[in-house]
Amino acid sequence: MVYKQLKGKVPVPEVFGWTEDGGQVFIYMSLIVGEPLEQIWAALNGEEREAVCKELNGMVKAWRGLEQPDQVLYVGGLDNQPLNDIFLSGHRDLAGPFHGADAVQKFQNGCDIEIDIEVSVVFTHADLVPSNILLSPGPNPVVAAIIDWGQAGWYPAYWEYCKARRVRPNPEYFDEDLDEEWNTRYLPTILDPVDDETVYHPWLWFVLSKGI
């Protein structure tokens, strides 16, 4: 399992089990002492912010550097399952998995994403937003955990950045100025940014066309 490969490189809570009660799913996992980045980012100074971003960049590189377990390239969820991205919910035909050397093109054709450059497939968290990054309490915080891996899978390489840029943090903690600063100054130091014209805007058109 990919999470075992990330042990010691990315702090991921250990999941002990899950159950469903009254239509709600409850997950039992190890206790992590930390606060969502979303809630404390405004209080951090510049050096603390840069240190957190540098640490996150190393973690992102760790999971994007994983290799697919199968010989045949595919775009899809873990263990050759369909993708579970919320942006694909209600569109089962777009979730794959798509196999073969042209897996990315098959996925993009299905989604009507007009990206003409060659794109690799990498392991992707797919919900790397400030609420899913836990920081240790106190001064000089470090990343205590990356949580909410339910949408993770093997996606085109641009998906992580595009999704993180599109999803807005809670405005209770991130006002417009802080959100703009996060997207323009800090997010590009965590994730490799993509070109707006050739990648982000075609991806965004897909999102908007699906009413997301």
PDB file of C-alpha atoms in Angstrom:
ATOM      1  CA  MET A   1       0.000   0.000   0.000  1.00  0.00           C
ATOM      2  CA  VAL A   2       1.303   3.449  -0.913  1.00  0.00           C
ATOM      3  CA  TYR A   3       0.918   4.828   2.602  1.00  0.00           C
ATOM      4  CA  LYS A   4       3.426   2.296   3.904  1.00  0.00           C
ATOM      5  CA  GLN A   5       5.877   3.564   1.300  1.00  0.00           C
ATOM      6  CA  LEU A   6       5.432   7.080   2.650  1.00  0.00           C
ATOM      7  CA  LYS A   7       6.172   6.133   6.257  1.00  0.00           C
ATOM      8  CA  GLY A   8       8.906   8.349   7.635  1.00  0.00           C
ATOM      9  CA  LYS A   9       8.502  10.792   4.741  1.00  0.00           C
ATOM     10  CA  VAL A  10       4.937  12.018   5.134  1.00  0.00           C
ATOM     11  CA  PRO A  11       3.040  12.048   8.456  1.00  0.00           C
ATOM     12  CA  VAL A  12      -0.161  10.173   7.685  1.00  0.00           C
ATOM     13  CA  PRO A  13      -2.527   9.124  10.516  1.00  0.00           C
ATOM     14  CA  GLU A  14      -2.782   5.364  10.928  1.00  0.00           C
ATOM     15  CA  VAL A  15      -6.295   4.112  10.204  1.00  0.00           C
ATOM     16  CA  PHE A  16      -7.435   1.294  12.499  1.00  0.00           C
ATOM     17  CA  GLY A  17     -10.861   0.716  11.005  1.00  0.00           C
ATOM     18  CA  TRP A  18     -14.188   2.222  10.115  1.00  0.00           C
ATOM     19  CA  THR A  19     -17.877   1.686  10.668  1.00  0.00           C
ATOM     20  CA  GLU A  20     -21.162   3.097   9.419  1.00  0.00           C
ATOM     21  CA  ASP A  21     -23.987   4.176  11.670  1.00  0.00           C
ATOM     22  CA  GLY A  22     -27.158   5.937  10.631  1.00  0.00           C
ATOM     23  CA  GLY A  23     -25.799   6.715   7.202  1.00  0.00           C
ATOM     24  CA  GLN A  24     -22.640   8.293   8.612  1.00  0.00           C
ATOM     25  CA  VAL A  25     -19.162   6.823   8.218  1.00  0.00           C
ATOM     26  CA  PHE A  26     -16.866   6.879  11.251  1.00  0.00           C
ATOM     27  CA  ILE A  27     -13.130   6.311  10.850  1.00  0.00           C
ATOM     28  CA  TYR A  28     -10.953   5.215  13.758  1.00  0.00           C
ATOM     29  CA  MET A  29      -7.401   6.495  13.434  1.00  0.00           C
ATOM     30  CA  SER A  30      -4.377   7.446  15.488  1.00  0.00           C
ATOM     31  CA  LEU A  31      -4.598  10.678  17.469  1.00  0.00           C
ATOM     32  CA  ILE A  32      -2.667  13.580  15.968  1.00  0.00           C
ATOM     33  CA  VAL A  33      -1.908  16.612  18.112  1.00  0.00           C
ATOM     34  CA  GLY A  34      -2.123  19.548  15.763  1.00  0.00           C
ATOM     35  CA  GLU A  35      -4.127  22.453  14.428  1.00  0.00           C
ATOM     36  CA  PRO A  36      -5.352  22.965  10.858  1.00  0.00           C
ATOM     37  CA  LEU A  37      -3.055  25.267   8.933  1.00  0.00           C
ATOM     38  CA  GLU A  38      -6.188  27.070   7.805  1.00  0.00           C
ATOM     39  CA  GLN A  39      -6.932  28.250  11.334  1.00  0.00           C
ATOM     40  CA  ILE A  40      -3.469  29.475  12.365  1.00  0.00           C
ATOM     41  CA  TRP A  41      -1.842  30.635   9.120  1.00  0.00           C
ATOM     42  CA  ALA A  42      -2.737  34.292   9.700  1.00  0.00           C
ATOM     43  CA  ALA A  43      -0.857  34.246  13.014  1.00  0.00           C
ATOM     44  CA  LEU A  44       2.398  32.818  11.607  1.00  0.00           C
ATOM     45  CA  ASN A  45       5.294  35.080  10.730  1.00  0.00           C
ATOM     46  CA  GLY A  46       7.063  35.013   7.372  1.00  0.00           C
ATOM     47  CA  GLU A  47       9.853  32.674   8.449  1.00  0.00           C
ATOM     48  CA  GLU A  48       7.404  30.189   9.953  1.00  0.00           C
ATOM     49  CA  ARG A  49       5.293  30.209   6.799  1.00  0.00           C
ATOM     50  CA  GLU A  50       8.275  29.639   4.531  1.00  0.00           C
ATOM     51  CA  ALA A  51       9.541  26.787   6.721  1.00  0.00           C
ATOM     52  CA  VAL A  52       6.147  25.052   6.605  1.00  0.00           C
ATOM     53  CA  CYS A  53       5.965  25.437   2.823  1.00  0.00           C
ATOM     54  CA  LYS A  54       9.459  24.004   2.401  1.00  0.00           C
ATOM     55  CA  GLU A  55       8.510  21.010   4.539  1.00  0.00           C
ATOM     56  CA  LEU A  56       5.300  20.483   2.568  1.00  0.00           C
ATOM     57  CA  ASN A  57       7.205  20.652  -0.713  1.00  0.00           C
ATOM     58  CA  GLY A  58       9.403  17.768   0.406  1.00  0.00           C
ATOM     59  CA  MET A  59       6.358  15.701   1.327  1.00  0.00           C
ATOM     60  CA  VAL A  60       4.653  16.400  -1.987  1.00  0.00           C
ATOM     61  CA  LYS A  61       7.784  15.291  -3.830  1.00  0.00           C
ATOM     62  CA  ALA A  62       7.780  12.076  -1.780  1.00  0.00           C
ATOM     63  CA  TRP A  63       4.296  10.985  -2.830  1.00  0.00           C
ATOM     64  CA  ARG A  64       4.630  12.238  -6.398  1.00  0.00           C
ATOM     65  CA  GLY A  65       7.791  10.169  -6.677  1.00  0.00           C
ATOM     66  CA  LEU A  66       5.991   6.889  -5.975  1.00  0.00           C
ATOM     67  CA  GLU A  67       5.786   4.369  -8.795  1.00  0.00           C
ATOM     68  CA  GLN A  68       2.627   2.618  -9.873  1.00  0.00           C
ATOM     69  CA  PRO A  69       2.522  -1.015  -8.728  1.00  0.00           C
ATOM     70  CA  ASP A  70       1.216  -2.285 -12.055  1.00  0.00           C
ATOM     71  CA  GLN A  71       3.076  -2.684 -15.323  1.00  0.00           C
ATOM     72  CA  VAL A  72       0.321  -0.969 -17.311  1.00  0.00           C
ATOM     73  CA  LEU A  73       0.062   2.797 -16.802  1.00  0.00           C
ATOM     74  CA  TYR A  74      -3.329   3.949 -15.581  1.00  0.00           C
ATOM     75  CA  VAL A  75      -5.279   6.960 -14.369  1.00  0.00           C
ATOM     76  CA  GLY A  76      -7.482   5.876 -11.492  1.00  0.00           C
ATOM     77  CA  GLY A  77      -7.835   5.307  -7.790  1.00  0.00           C
ATOM     78  CA  LEU A  78      -5.840   3.018  -5.552  1.00  0.00           C
ATOM     79  CA  ASP A  79      -5.757  -0.645  -6.524  1.00  0.00           C
ATOM     80  CA  ASN A  80      -7.090   0.091 -10.009  1.00  0.00           C
ATOM     81  CA  GLN A  81     -10.358   1.467  -8.690  1.00  0.00           C
ATOM     82  CA  PRO A  82     -12.204   4.488 -10.137  1.00  0.00           C
ATOM     83  CA  LEU A  83     -11.068   7.934  -9.069  1.00  0.00           C
ATOM     84  CA  ASN A  84     -12.889   9.272  -6.028  1.00  0.00           C
ATOM     85  CA  ASP A  85     -12.351  12.980  -6.648  1.00  0.00           C
ATOM     86  CA  ILE A  86     -15.287  15.127  -5.613  1.00  0.00           C
ATOM     87  CA  PHE A  87     -14.978  17.032  -8.892  1.00  0.00           C
ATOM     88  CA  LEU A  88     -15.874  13.790 -10.672  1.00  0.00           C
ATOM     89  CA  SER A  89     -18.772  12.821  -8.408  1.00  0.00           C
ATOM     90  CA  GLY A  90     -21.946  12.309 -10.384  1.00  0.00           C
ATOM     91  CA  HIS A  91     -19.875  11.564 -13.485  1.00  0.00           C
ATOM     92  CA  ARG A  92     -18.986   7.902 -13.021  1.00  0.00           C
ATOM     93  CA  ASP A  93     -17.945   7.564 -16.660  1.00  0.00           C
ATOM     94  CA  LEU A  94     -15.131  10.063 -16.076  1.00  0.00           C
ATOM     95  CA  ALA A  95     -13.661   8.309 -13.040  1.00  0.00           C
ATOM     96  CA  GLY A  96     -11.947   5.482 -14.904  1.00  0.00           C
ATOM     97  CA  PRO A  97      -9.729   3.697 -14.445  1.00  0.00           C
ATOM     98  CA  PHE A  98      -8.140   4.446 -17.819  1.00  0.00           C
ATOM     99  CA  HIS A  99      -5.313   2.143 -18.880  1.00  0.00           C
ATOM    100  CA  GLY A 100      -2.454   2.204 -21.336  1.00  0.00           C
ATOM    101  CA  ALA A 101       0.220   4.569 -22.570  1.00  0.00           C
ATOM    102  CA  ASP A 102      -2.555   6.972 -23.598  1.00  0.00           C
ATOM    103  CA  ALA A 103      -4.349   6.814 -20.228  1.00  0.00           C
ATOM    104  CA  VAL A 104      -4.054  10.562 -19.659  1.00  0.00           C
ATOM    105  CA  GLN A 105      -5.424  11.326 -23.111  1.00  0.00           C
ATOM    106  CA  LYS A 106      -8.361   8.955 -22.567  1.00  0.00           C
ATOM    107  CA  PHE A 107      -9.141  10.666 -19.276  1.00  0.00           C
ATOM    108  CA  GLN A 108      -8.844  14.140 -20.789  1.00  0.00           C
ATOM    109  CA  ASN A 109     -10.985  13.196 -23.775  1.00  0.00           C
ATOM    110  CA  GLY A 110     -13.702  11.925 -21.460  1.00  0.00           C
ATOM    111  CA  CYS A 111     -13.574  15.096 -19.379  1.00  0.00           C
ATOM    112  CA  ASP A 112     -13.218  17.324 -22.442  1.00  0.00           C
ATOM    113  CA  ILE A 113     -10.033  18.847 -21.025  1.00  0.00           C
ATOM    114  CA  GLU A 114      -8.156  20.290 -23.984  1.00  0.00           C
ATOM    115  CA  ILE A 115      -4.544  20.067 -22.845  1.00  0.00           C
ATOM    116  CA  ASP A 116      -2.185  19.340 -25.713  1.00  0.00           C
ATOM    117  CA  ILE A 117       1.130  18.956 -23.879  1.00  0.00           C
ATOM    118  CA  GLU A 118       2.503  15.610 -22.721  1.00  0.00           C
ATOM    119  CA  VAL A 119       1.449  14.891 -19.143  1.00  0.00           C
ATOM    120  CA  SER A 120       2.722  12.225 -16.757  1.00  0.00           C
ATOM    121  CA  VAL A 121       0.699  10.296 -14.169  1.00  0.00           C
ATOM    122  CA  VAL A 122       1.658  10.775 -10.521  1.00  0.00           C
ATOM    123  CA  PHE A 123       0.276   9.803  -7.151  1.00  0.00           C
ATOM    124  CA  THR A 124      -1.891  12.674  -5.964  1.00  0.00           C
ATOM    125  CA  HIS A 125      -3.488  13.575  -2.641  1.00  0.00           C
ATOM    126  CA  ALA A 126      -6.188  15.478  -4.572  1.00  0.00           C
ATOM    127  CA  ASP A 127      -7.374  17.558  -1.614  1.00  0.00           C
ATOM    128  CA  LEU A 128      -4.253  19.360  -0.421  1.00  0.00           C
ATOM    129  CA  VAL A 129      -5.994  22.370   1.073  1.00  0.00           C
ATOM    130  CA  PRO A 130      -5.178  24.289   4.281  1.00  0.00           C
ATOM    131  CA  SER A 131      -7.836  22.464   6.307  1.00  0.00           C
ATOM    132  CA  ASN A 132      -6.171  19.098   5.591  1.00  0.00           C
ATOM    133  CA  ILE A 133      -2.704  20.142   6.745  1.00  0.00           C
ATOM    134  CA  LEU A 134      -2.195  19.865  10.500  1.00  0.00           C
ATOM    135  CA  LEU A 135       0.584  21.854  12.165  1.00  0.00           C
ATOM    136  CA  SER A 136       2.105  21.283  15.579  1.00  0.00           C
ATOM    137  CA  PRO A 137       0.988  23.780  18.239  1.00  0.00           C
ATOM    138  CA  GLY A 138       3.224  26.566  19.473  1.00  0.00           C
ATOM    139  CA  PRO A 139       5.971  28.630  17.840  1.00  0.00           C
ATOM    140  CA  ASN A 140       7.951  27.357  14.846  1.00  0.00           C
ATOM    141  CA  PRO A 141       5.302  24.790  13.893  1.00  0.00           C
ATOM    142  CA  VAL A 142       6.053  21.754  11.781  1.00  0.00           C
ATOM    143  CA  VAL A 143       3.711  19.598   9.731  1.00  0.00           C
ATOM    144  CA  ALA A 144       2.096  17.151  12.147  1.00  0.00           C
ATOM    145  CA  ALA A 145      -0.039  15.323   9.588  1.00  0.00           C
ATOM    146  CA  ILE A 146      -1.587  15.377   6.143  1.00  0.00           C
ATOM    147  CA  ILE A 147      -5.157  14.133   6.507  1.00  0.00           C
ATOM    148  CA  ASP A 148      -8.198  13.268   4.366  1.00  0.00           C
ATOM    149  CA  TRP A 149      -6.699  10.969   1.731  1.00  0.00           C
ATOM    150  CA  GLY A 150     -10.098   9.776   0.534  1.00  0.00           C
ATOM    151  CA  GLN A 151      -9.707  11.289  -2.937  1.00  0.00           C
ATOM    152  CA  ALA A 152      -6.099  10.197  -3.470  1.00  0.00           C
ATOM    153  CA  GLY A 153      -5.091   8.242  -6.543  1.00  0.00           C
ATOM    154  CA  TRP A 154      -3.131   8.308  -9.780  1.00  0.00           C
ATOM    155  CA  TYR A 155      -3.952  11.504 -11.651  1.00  0.00           C
ATOM    156  CA  PRO A 156      -2.445  13.639 -14.417  1.00  0.00           C
ATOM    157  CA  ALA A 157       0.447  15.593 -12.893  1.00  0.00           C
ATOM    158  CA  TYR A 158      -1.320  18.954 -13.101  1.00  0.00           C
ATOM    159  CA  TRP A 159      -4.340  17.865 -11.036  1.00  0.00           C
ATOM    160  CA  GLU A 160      -2.827  18.472  -7.587  1.00  0.00           C
ATOM    161  CA  TYR A 161      -1.903  22.102  -8.243  1.00  0.00           C
ATOM    162  CA  CYS A 162      -5.051  22.967 -10.180  1.00  0.00           C
ATOM    163  CA  LYS A 163      -7.336  21.522  -7.524  1.00  0.00           C
ATOM    164  CA  ALA A 164      -5.434  23.134  -4.639  1.00  0.00           C
ATOM    165  CA  ARG A 165      -5.619  26.486  -6.404  1.00  0.00           C
ATOM    166  CA  ARG A 166      -9.323  26.169  -7.158  1.00  0.00           C
ATOM    167  CA  VAL A 167     -10.636  25.044  -3.745  1.00  0.00           C
ATOM    168  CA  ARG A 168     -11.108  28.008  -1.429  1.00  0.00           C
ATOM    169  CA  PRO A 169     -10.246  27.839   2.286  1.00  0.00           C
ATOM    170  CA  ASN A 170     -12.853  28.745   4.884  1.00  0.00           C
ATOM    171  CA  PRO A 171     -13.342  32.540   4.649  1.00  0.00           C
ATOM    172  CA  GLU A 172     -13.724  32.627   8.431  1.00  0.00           C
ATOM    173  CA  TYR A 173      -9.949  32.108   8.607  1.00  0.00           C
ATOM    174  CA  PHE A 174      -8.761  33.087   5.114  1.00  0.00           C
ATOM    175  CA  ASP A 175     -10.028  36.461   3.930  1.00  0.00           C
ATOM    176  CA  GLU A 176      -9.632  37.450   0.275  1.00  0.00           C
ATOM    177  CA  ASP A 177      -6.196  38.992   0.779  1.00  0.00           C
ATOM    178  CA  LEU A 178      -4.852  35.972   2.652  1.00  0.00           C
ATOM    179  CA  ASP A 179      -6.330  33.622   0.064  1.00  0.00           C
ATOM    180  CA  GLU A 180      -4.742  35.593  -2.772  1.00  0.00           C
ATOM    181  CA  GLU A 181      -1.380  35.585  -0.997  1.00  0.00           C
ATOM    182  CA  TRP A 182      -1.645  31.836  -0.397  1.00  0.00           C
ATOM    183  CA  ASN A 183      -2.335  31.123  -4.069  1.00  0.00           C
ATOM    184  CA  THR A 184       0.233  33.485  -5.558  1.00  0.00           C
ATOM    185  CA  ARG A 185       3.091  33.416  -3.065  1.00  0.00           C
ATOM    186  CA  TYR A 186       2.994  30.209  -1.030  1.00  0.00           C
ATOM    187  CA  LEU A 187       1.169  27.513  -3.013  1.00  0.00           C
ATOM    188  CA  PRO A 188       3.709  27.701  -5.892  1.00  0.00           C
ATOM    189  CA  THR A 189       6.473  26.880  -3.395  1.00  0.00           C
ATOM    190  CA  ILE A 190       4.610  23.751  -2.270  1.00  0.00           C
ATOM    191  CA  LEU A 191       3.396  22.473  -5.642  1.00  0.00           C
ATOM    192  CA  ASP A 192       4.933  23.023  -9.062  1.00  0.00           C
ATOM    193  CA  PRO A 193       2.654  25.590 -10.729  1.00  0.00           C
ATOM    194  CA  VAL A 194       1.293  25.033 -14.215  1.00  0.00           C
ATOM    195  CA  ASP A 195       0.916  27.418 -17.119  1.00  0.00           C
ATOM    196  CA  ASP A 196      -2.404  29.240 -17.025  1.00  0.00           C
ATOM    197  CA  GLU A 197      -3.118  29.301 -20.744  1.00  0.00           C
ATOM    198  CA  THR A 198      -2.144  25.757 -21.697  1.00  0.00           C
ATOM    199  CA  VAL A 199      -3.130  23.879 -18.530  1.00  0.00           C
ATOM    200  CA  TYR A 200      -4.987  25.687 -15.757  1.00  0.00           C
ATOM    201  CA  HIS A 201      -7.587  27.448 -17.887  1.00  0.00           C
ATOM    202  CA  PRO A 202      -8.526  24.283 -19.878  1.00  0.00           C
ATOM    203  CA  TRP A 203      -8.794  22.397 -16.567  1.00  0.00           C
ATOM    204  CA  LEU A 204     -10.873  25.194 -15.040  1.00  0.00           C
ATOM    205  CA  TRP A 205     -13.192  25.155 -18.057  1.00  0.00           C
ATOM    206  CA  PHE A 206     -13.863  21.469 -17.362  1.00  0.00           C
ATOM    207  CA  VAL A 207     -14.671  22.240 -13.718  1.00  0.00           C
ATOM    208  CA  LEU A 208     -16.997  25.116 -14.555  1.00  0.00           C
ATOM    209  CA  SER A 209     -18.711  23.185 -17.352  1.00  0.00           C
ATOM    210  CA  LYS A 210     -19.649  20.496 -14.835  1.00  0.00           C
ATOM    211  CA  GLY A 211     -21.121  23.105 -12.502  1.00  0.00           C
ATOM    212  CA  ILE A 212     -18.480  22.530  -9.835  1.00  0.00           C
TER     213      ILE A 212
END
